[in-house]
CSV table of C-alpha atoms in Angstrom, one decimal:
chain,number,residue,atom,x,y,z
U,10,UNK,CA,134.8,91.0,114.6
U,11,UNK,CA,136.7,94.4,114.2
U,12,UNK,CA,138.7,94.7,111.1
U,13,UNK,CA,140.7,97.2,109.2
U,14,UNK,CA,141.3,97.9,105.4
U,15,UNK,CA,144.8,98.9,105.2
U,16,UNK,CA,144.4,99.8,101.6
U,17,UNK,CA,141.4,102.2,102.3
U,18,UNK,CA,141.9,106.0,102.6
U,19,UNK,CA,140.7,107.6,105.7
U,20,UNK,CA,137.3,109.1,105.6
U,21,UNK,CA,137.0,112.5,107.4
U,22,UNK,CA,133.5,113.1,108.9
U,23,UNK,CA,133.0,116.0,111.2
U,24,UNK,CA,135.5,115.8,114.1
U,25,UNK,CA,137.7,112.9,113.3
U,26,UNK,CA,138.9,110.6,110.4
U,27,UNK,CA,137.9,106.9,110.2
U,28,UNK,CA,139.6,103.9,108.5
U,29,UNK,CA,136.6,102.0,107.1
U,30,UNK,CA,136.8,98.2,107.0
U,31,UNK,CA,136.8,96.2,103.8
U,32,UNK,CA,133.5,95.7,101.9
U,33,UNK,CA,130.5,97.7,101.3
U,34,UNK,CA,131.2,99.9,104.4
U,35,UNK,CA,134.2,101.4,102.6
U,36,UNK,CA,131.9,102.7,99.8
U,37,UNK,CA,129.2,103.7,102.1
U,38,UNK,CA,131.4,105.7,104.5
U,39,UNK,CA,133.1,107.3,101.7
U,40,UNK,CA,129.9,108.6,100.3
U,41,UNK,CA,128.9,109.7,103.6
U,42,UNK,CA,132.1,111.6,104.2
U,43,UNK,CA,132.0,113.3,100.8
U,44,UNK,CA,128.3,114.2,101.4
U,45,UNK,CA,129.0,115.7,104.9
U,46,UNK,CA,131.8,117.7,103.8
U,47,UNK,CA,129.8,119.1,100.7
U,48,UNK,CA,126.9,119.9,103.0
U,49,UNK,CA,129.1,121.9,105.3
U,50,UNK,CA,130.5,123.7,102.4
U,51,UNK,CA,127.0,124.6,101.0
U,52,UNK,CA,126.0,126.0,104.3
U,53,UNK,CA,129.2,127.9,105.1
U,54,UNK,CA,129.5,126.1,108.4
U,55,UNK,CA,132.9,125.4,109.9
U,56,UNK,CA,134.1,121.8,109.6
U,57,UNK,CA,137.4,121.0,111.2
U,58,UNK,CA,139.6,118.9,109.2
U,59,UNK,CA,143.4,119.7,109.9
U,60,UNK,CA,145.3,117.7,112.7
U,61,UNK,CA,145.7,120.9,114.7
U,62,UNK,CA,142.1,121.7,114.6
U,63,UNK,CA,141.1,118.2,115.5
U,64,UNK,CA,143.5,118.1,118.3
U,65,UNK,CA,141.8,121.2,119.8
U,66,UNK,CA,138.2,120.3,118.9
U,67,UNK,CA,135.6,120.8,121.5
U,68,UNK,CA,131.8,120.5,121.0
U,69,UNK,CA,131.2,123.9,122.8
U,70,UNK,CA,133.8,125.8,120.7
U,71,UNK,CA,132.6,124.3,117.6
U,72,UNK,CA,129.0,125.1,118.3
U,73,UNK,CA,130.2,128.7,119.2
U,74,UNK,CA,131.8,128.8,115.7
U,75,UNK,CA,128.6,127.5,114.1
U,76,UNK,CA,126.5,130.2,115.8
U,77,UNK,CA,128.9,132.9,114.8
U,78,UNK,CA,128.7,131.6,111.2
U,79,UNK,CA,124.8,131.8,111.5
U,80,UNK,CA,124.8,135.4,113.0
U,81,UNK,CA,127.3,136.6,110.2
U,82,UNK,CA,125.0,135.1,107.6
U,83,UNK,CA,121.9,136.7,109.1
U,84,UNK,CA,123.7,140.2,109.1
U,85,UNK,CA,124.6,139.6,105.5
U,86,UNK,CA,121.1,138.7,104.6
U,87,UNK,CA,119.5,142.0,106.3
U,88,UNK,CA,122.3,144.2,104.9
U,89,UNK,CA,121.6,143.2,101.3
U,90,UNK,CA,117.8,143.6,101.9
U,91,UNK,CA,118.1,147.1,103.1
U,92,UNK,CA,120.9,148.0,100.6
U,93,UNK,CA,118.4,149.6,98.0
U,94,UNK,CA,120.2,147.4,95.4
U,95,UNK,CA,117.7,145.3,93.3
U,96,UNK,CA,120.5,142.7,92.5
U,97,UNK,CA,121.2,142.2,96.3
U,98,UNK,CA,117.4,141.9,96.9
U,99,UNK,CA,117.2,138.9,94.4
U,100,UNK,CA,120.4,137.4,96.0
U,101,UNK,CA,118.6,136.9,99.2
U,102,UNK,CA,115.4,135.6,97.5
U,103,UNK,CA,117.7,133.1,95.6
U,104,UNK,CA,119.4,132.2,98.9
U,105,UNK,CA,116.1,131.1,100.3
U,106,UNK,CA,115.5,128.7,97.3
U,107,UNK,CA,119.2,127.5,97.9
U,108,UNK,CA,118.4,126.8,101.6
U,109,UNK,CA,115.6,124.7,100.3
U,110,UNK,CA,117.8,122.4,98.6
U,111,UNK,CA,120.3,122.2,101.4
U,112,UNK,CA,117.4,121.1,103.7
U,113,UNK,CA,116.7,118.2,101.3
U,114,UNK,CA,120.3,117.4,101.5
U,115,UNK,CA,120.3,117.7,105.2
U,116,UNK,CA,117.4,114.9,105.6
U,117,UNK,CA,119.2,112.6,103.2
U,118,UNK,CA,122.4,112.9,105.3
U,119,UNK,CA,120.5,112.0,108.5
U,120,UNK,CA,119.1,108.8,106.8
U,121,UNK,CA,122.8,108.0,105.7
U,122,UNK,CA,124.2,108.5,109.2
U,123,UNK,CA,121.5,106.0,110.5
U,124,UNK,CA,122.2,103.6,107.7
U,125,UNK,CA,125.9,103.6,108.3
U,126,UNK,CA,125.5,102.9,112.0
U,127,UNK,CA,123.1,100.0,111.4
U,128,UNK,CA,125.4,98.5,108.7
U,129,UNK,CA,128.5,98.7,111.2
U,130,UNK,CA,126.4,97.0,113.9
U,131,UNK,CA,125.1,94.3,111.5
U,132,UNK,CA,128.7,93.5,110.4
U,133,UNK,CA,130.0,93.5,114.0
U,134,UNK,CA,132.0,96.8,113.8
U,135,UNK,CA,130.9,98.1,117.3
U,136,UNK,CA,133.7,100.5,117.8
U,137,UNK,CA,133.1,102.1,114.4
U,138,UNK,CA,129.5,102.2,114.9
U,139,UNK,CA,130.1,104.2,118.2
U,140,UNK,CA,132.3,106.7,116.3
U,141,UNK,CA,129.8,107.2,113.6
U,142,UNK,CA,126.8,107.6,116.1
U,143,UNK,CA,129.0,110.4,117.7
U,144,UNK,CA,129.5,112.0,114.2
U,145,UNK,CA,125.6,111.7,113.8
U,146,UNK,CA,124.9,113.5,116.9
U,147,UNK,CA,127.3,116.4,116.0
U,148,UNK,CA,125.6,116.6,112.6
U,149,UNK,CA,122.3,116.8,114.2
U,150,UNK,CA,123.6,119.8,116.4
U,151,UNK,CA,124.8,121.5,113.0
U,152,UNK,CA,121.4,120.7,111.6
U,153,UNK,CA,119.5,122.5,114.4
U,154,UNK,CA,121.7,125.6,113.8
U,155,UNK,CA,120.9,125.4,110.1
U,156,UNK,CA,117.2,125.2,110.8
U,157,UNK,CA,117.5,128.3,113.0
U,158,UNK,CA,119.3,130.1,110.3
U,159,UNK,CA,116.6,129.2,107.6
U,160,UNK,CA,113.9,130.5,110.1
U,161,UNK,CA,115.9,133.7,110.6
U,162,UNK,CA,116.1,134.2,106.8
U,163,UNK,CA,112.4,133.6,106.4
U,164,UNK,CA,111.5,136.0,109.4
U,165,UNK,CA,114.0,138.6,107.7
U,166,UNK,CA,112.4,138.5,104.3
U,167,UNK,CA,108.9,138.8,105.9
U,168,UNK,CA,109.8,141.7,107.9
U,169,UNK,CA,111.4,143.4,104.8
U,170,UNK,CA,108.3,142.6,102.7
U,171,UNK,CA,106.3,144.3,105.5
U,172,UNK,CA,108.3,147.2,105.1
U,173,UNK,CA,108.6,147.3,101.3
U,174,UNK,CA,105.6,145.3,99.9
U,175,UNK,CA,105.7,146.4,96.2
U,176,UNK,CA,109.4,145.5,95.8
U,177,UNK,CA,108.9,142.2,97.8
U,178,UNK,CA,106.1,141.1,95.7
U,179,UNK,CA,108.0,142.1,92.5
U,180,UNK,CA,111.0,139.9,93.4
U,181,UNK,CA,109.5,136.6,94.4
U,182,UNK,CA,110.6,133.6,92.2
U,183,UNK,CA,108.9,133.2,89.0
U,184,UNK,CA,107.8,129.7,90.0
U,185,UNK,CA,105.9,131.2,93.0
U,186,UNK,CA,104.6,134.1,90.8
U,187,UNK,CA,103.1,131.7,88.2
U,188,UNK,CA,101.8,129.5,91.0
U,189,UNK,CA,100.1,132.3,92.4
U,190,UNK,CA,98.5,133.5,89.1
U,191,UNK,CA,97.4,130.1,88.3
U,192,UNK,CA,95.5,129.4,91.5
U,193,UNK,CA,94.4,133.1,92.3
U,194,UNK,CA,90.9,133.2,93.6
U,195,UNK,CA,90.6,129.3,94.1
U,196,UNK,CA,89.3,128.0,97.4
U,197,UNK,CA,89.2,124.5,98.7
U,198,UNK,CA,86.5,123.4,101.1
U,199,UNK,CA,86.6,120.7,103.6
U,200,UNK,CA,83.1,119.8,105.0
U,201,UNK,CA,82.1,119.9,108.5
U,202,UNK,CA,81.7,116.6,110.5
U,203,UNK,CA,80.7,115.4,114.0
U,204,UNK,CA,84.2,116.3,115.0
U,205,UNK,CA,84.9,119.4,113.0
U,206,UNK,CA,83.7,122.7,111.8
U,207,UNK,CA,83.9,123.5,107.9
U,208,UNK,CA,87.3,124.6,106.9
U,209,UNK,CA,88.3,126.7,103.8
U,210,UNK,CA,91.7,127.2,102.6
U,211,UNK,CA,92.8,129.3,99.5
U,212,UNK,CA,95.9,129.3,97.1
U,213,UNK,CA,97.7,131.8,99.4
U,214,UNK,CA,97.6,129.3,102.1
U,215,UNK,CA,99.0,126.5,99.9
U,216,UNK,CA,101.7,128.8,98.8
U,217,UNK,CA,103.0,128.9,102.4
U,218,UNK,CA,104.4,125.4,101.7
U,219,UNK,CA,106.5,126.6,99.0
U,220,UNK,CA,110.3,127.1,99.5
U,221,UNK,CA,111.1,127.5,103.1
U,222,UNK,CA,107.8,129.1,104.2
U,223,UNK,CA,106.1,127.5,107.1
U,224,UNK,CA,102.7,125.9,107.8
U,225,UNK,CA,100.1,128.4,108.7
U,226,UNK,CA,97.2,127.8,111.1
U,227,UNK,CA,94.7,127.2,108.2
U,228,UNK,CA,96.8,124.4,106.8
U,229,UNK,CA,97.4,122.9,110.2
U,230,UNK,CA,93.5,123.0,110.8
U,231,UNK,CA,92.7,121.4,107.6
U,232,UNK,CA,95.2,118.6,108.5
U,233,UNK,CA,93.7,118.1,111.9
U,234,UNK,CA,90.1,117.9,110.3
U,235,UNK,CA,91.3,115.2,108.0
U,236,UNK,CA,92.7,113.3,111.1
U,237,UNK,CA,89.3,113.7,112.7
U,238,UNK,CA,87.1,113.1,109.8
U,239,UNK,CA,87.8,109.2,109.7
U,240,UNK,CA,86.6,109.1,113.4
U,241,UNK,CA,83.3,110.8,112.8
U,242,UNK,CA,81.4,107.5,112.1
U,243,UNK,CA,79.1,106.7,114.9
U,244,UNK,CA,80.5,103.2,115.1
U,245,UNK,CA,84.0,104.5,115.7
U,246,UNK,CA,85.5,103.7,119.1
U,247,UNK,CA,88.2,106.3,118.6
U,248,UNK,CA,89.6,107.8,121.8
U,249,UNK,CA,91.6,110.4,120.5
U,250,UNK,CA,90.4,114.1,119.8
U,251,UNK,CA,92.7,116.3,117.6
U,252,UNK,CA,92.1,119.9,118.6
U,253,UNK,CA,92.5,122.8,116.2
U,254,UNK,CA,94.9,126.0,116.6
U,255,UNK,CA,92.0,128.0,117.8
U,256,UNK,CA,91.3,125.8,120.7
U,257,UNK,CA,95.1,125.7,121.5
U,258,UNK,CA,95.4,129.4,121.3
U,259,UNK,CA,92.4,130.1,123.4
U,260,UNK,CA,93.0,127.5,126.1
U,261,UNK,CA,96.5,126.2,126.1
U,262,UNK,CA,99.0,128.7,124.7
U,263,UNK,CA,98.9,131.5,125.4
U,264,UNK,CA,95.5,130.7,126.8
U,265,UNK,CA,93.7,134.0,125.8
U,266,UNK,CA,90.3,133.0,127.2
U,267,UNK,CA,89.4,131.9,130.6
U,268,UNK,CA,89.1,128.1,130.9
U,269,UNK,CA,85.5,128.2,132.2
U,270,UNK,CA,84.5,129.6,128.7
U,271,UNK,CA,85.1,126.2,127.4
U,272,UNK,CA,81.4,125.7,128.6
U,273,UNK,CA,78.4,127.6,127.3
U,274,UNK,CA,75.7,129.0,129.5
U,275,UNK,CA,74.1,125.6,129.8
U,276,UNK,CA,77.4,124.0,131.2
U,277,UNK,CA,77.9,122.1,127.8
U,278,UNK,CA,81.4,121.9,126.3
U,279,UNK,CA,81.7,124.0,123.1
U,280,UNK,CA,84.5,122.3,121.3
U,281,UNK,CA,83.2,119.9,118.5
U,282,UNK,CA,86.0,117.3,118.8
U,283,UNK,CA,85.6,117.3,122.5
U,284,UNK,CA,81.7,117.0,122.4
U,285,UNK,CA,82.0,114.1,119.9
U,286,UNK,CA,84.5,112.3,122.6
U,287,UNK,CA,82.2,112.8,125.3
U,288,UNK,CA,80.6,109.3,125.3
U,289,UNK,CA,83.9,107.9,125.4
U,290,UNK,CA,85.4,110.0,128.1
U,291,UNK,CA,85.4,107.3,130.7
U,292,UNK,CA,87.8,105.4,128.5
U,293,UNK,CA,91.3,104.9,130.2
U,294,UNK,CA,92.9,105.4,126.6
U,295,UNK,CA,91.6,108.9,126.3
U,296,UNK,CA,94.1,111.4,124.5
U,297,UNK,CA,93.8,115.0,123.5
U,298,UNK,CA,96.3,116.2,121.0
U,299,UNK,CA,96.8,119.8,119.7
U,300,UNK,CA,99.3,122.1,117.9
U,301,UNK,CA,101.1,124.7,119.8
U,302,UNK,CA,102.8,127.9,118.7
U,303,UNK,CA,105.8,129.6,120.4
U,304,UNK,CA,106.3,133.4,119.7
U,305,UNK,CA,104.4,133.2,116.3
U,306,UNK,CA,107.7,131.4,114.8
U,307,UNK,CA,107.7,127.7,115.7
U,308,UNK,CA,105.0,124.9,116.0
U,309,UNK,CA,105.2,122.0,118.4
U,310,UNK,CA,102.6,119.4,119.8
U,311,UNK,CA,101.0,119.0,123.1
U,312,UNK,CA,99.4,115.7,124.2
U,313,UNK,CA,97.1,114.9,127.4
U,314,UNK,CA,97.2,111.0,127.9
U,315,UNK,CA,95.0,109.8,130.6
U,316,UNK,CA,96.5,106.2,130.6
U,317,UNK,CA,100.0,107.3,131.7
U,318,UNK,CA,98.7,110.4,133.6
U,319,UNK,CA,101.1,112.4,131.6
U,320,UNK,CA,101.0,115.8,129.8
U,321,UNK,CA,103.5,115.7,127.1
U,322,UNK,CA,105.4,118.1,124.9
U,323,UNK,CA,107.0,117.1,121.5
U,324,UNK,CA,109.2,119.9,120.2
U,325,UNK,CA,112.0,119.3,117.7
U,326,UNK,CA,113.9,122.5,118.9
U,327,UNK,CA,113.4,121.9,122.6
U,328,UNK,CA,115.8,123.8,124.9
U,329,UNK,CA,116.6,126.9,126.6
U,330,UNK,CA,115.1,128.7,129.6
U,331,UNK,CA,112.5,130.4,127.5
U,332,UNK,CA,111.2,127.3,126.0
U,333,UNK,CA,111.0,125.7,129.6
U,334,UNK,CA,108.9,128.6,130.7
U,335,UNK,CA,106.5,128.1,127.7
U,336,UNK,CA,106.3,124.3,128.4
U,337,UNK,CA,105.4,125.2,132.1
U,338,UNK,CA,102.7,127.6,131.1
U,339,UNK,CA,101.3,125.0,128.6
U,340,UNK,CA,101.3,122.3,131.2
U,341,UNK,CA,99.4,124.4,133.8
U,342,UNK,CA,96.8,125.1,131.2
U,343,UNK,CA,96.5,121.7,130.1
U,344,UNK,CA,95.6,120.7,133.7
U,345,UNK,CA,92.9,123.2,133.8
U,346,UNK,CA,91.4,122.1,130.5
U,347,UNK,CA,91.2,118.6,131.9
U,348,UNK,CA,89.8,119.9,135.2
U,349,UNK,CA,86.9,121.7,133.3
U,350,UNK,CA,86.2,118.4,131.3
U,351,UNK,CA,86.1,116.3,134.2
U,352,UNK,CA,83.7,118.8,136.1
U,353,UNK,CA,81.5,118.7,132.9
U,354,UNK,CA,81.4,115.0,132.2
U,355,UNK,CA,82.6,112.7,135.0
U,356,UNK,CA,81.1,112.2,138.4
U,357,UNK,CA,83.6,109.5,138.9
U,358,UNK,CA,86.8,111.2,137.8
U,359,UNK,CA,85.8,114.4,139.9
U,360,UNK,CA,86.1,112.5,142.9
U,361,UNK,CA,89.5,111.3,142.1
U,362,UNK,CA,92.3,113.8,142.0
U,363,UNK,CA,94.6,112.7,139.1
U,364,UNK,CA,98.3,113.3,139.6
U,365,UNK,CA,99.9,114.5,136.3
U,366,UNK,CA,103.4,114.8,135.2
U,367,UNK,CA,105.0,116.8,132.5
U,368,UNK,CA,107.1,114.9,129.8
U,369,UNK,CA,109.2,116.8,127.3
U,370,UNK,CA,110.3,114.9,124.1
U,371,UNK,CA,112.8,116.4,121.6
U,372,UNK,CA,114.1,114.9,118.4
U,373,UNK,CA,115.8,116.8,115.6
U,374,UNK,CA,113.7,116.9,112.6
U,375,UNK,CA,114.3,114.3,110.0
């Protein structure tokens, strides 16, 4: 049953104020409202609050304002980095660390929104739940702009470090410098299995996970080897193969090699995970999963699923014509990979033309 707390103060979230009902929801929404406003203050993103702004609020106009704020911030970052002023350099390095804290706050807020919606639904406040869900969708949009801004900052710093390597190395945070010194020269070996070759990562690879740096291909390949390792036992009936970044680069995106080079001169498939999967290839539940990289800036995931006759893309930043072209390229190459496997391993499937469809899944990172 819907109810109102006439003694409660209005809570301003993103685009409208709500009057929380009595009980625990009052505290929950007050905390959420304060946290949302604090997050926008930290990012420097616009948050309409006055009655005049709310009356004229449109999602399109607001997103345009967010992107203007992001562009201005990116220009500020680059201007400081090329200024020649050491204090300005340090400000940008500190900004990277600050963005890391904002990112943690962002993830907490996403959970708070979901919790608030569930609480409203559980107590029968369906109208309020709809409002909070709408506010949640707006926050997710702002989240994507923030993620784009952090990626832009990282690319800006990396470009600057390439231009001025000695200055860049000197201005890394003390925490990272100490970490590098303590682990310099160390290597970590992940032994080969039936499904994977041996992988070696060093301390520089691990440092990619510090601050707002991104996972590199070495780290992703090690994670993939760990996924495959538990399926290397002969008695395992696992029907999923996780392919590494090298496979994806050579045969899916951008597909730097002809697909027929998947086979050696004897016609055998070269890839270890695929070779290990050969005895189970006729299984209806067969799936191939691999990491894909877009323009050397963004990772997403590809999946071939025989049971549903789908080739799927999972991308938290899905959208735009450029992305659509990339997905289509990956889709076409996935079909070519499947065709090579069928020709090599299955007389039954080679006589049956499978009709594939492309599915694209997008969800803001949480």
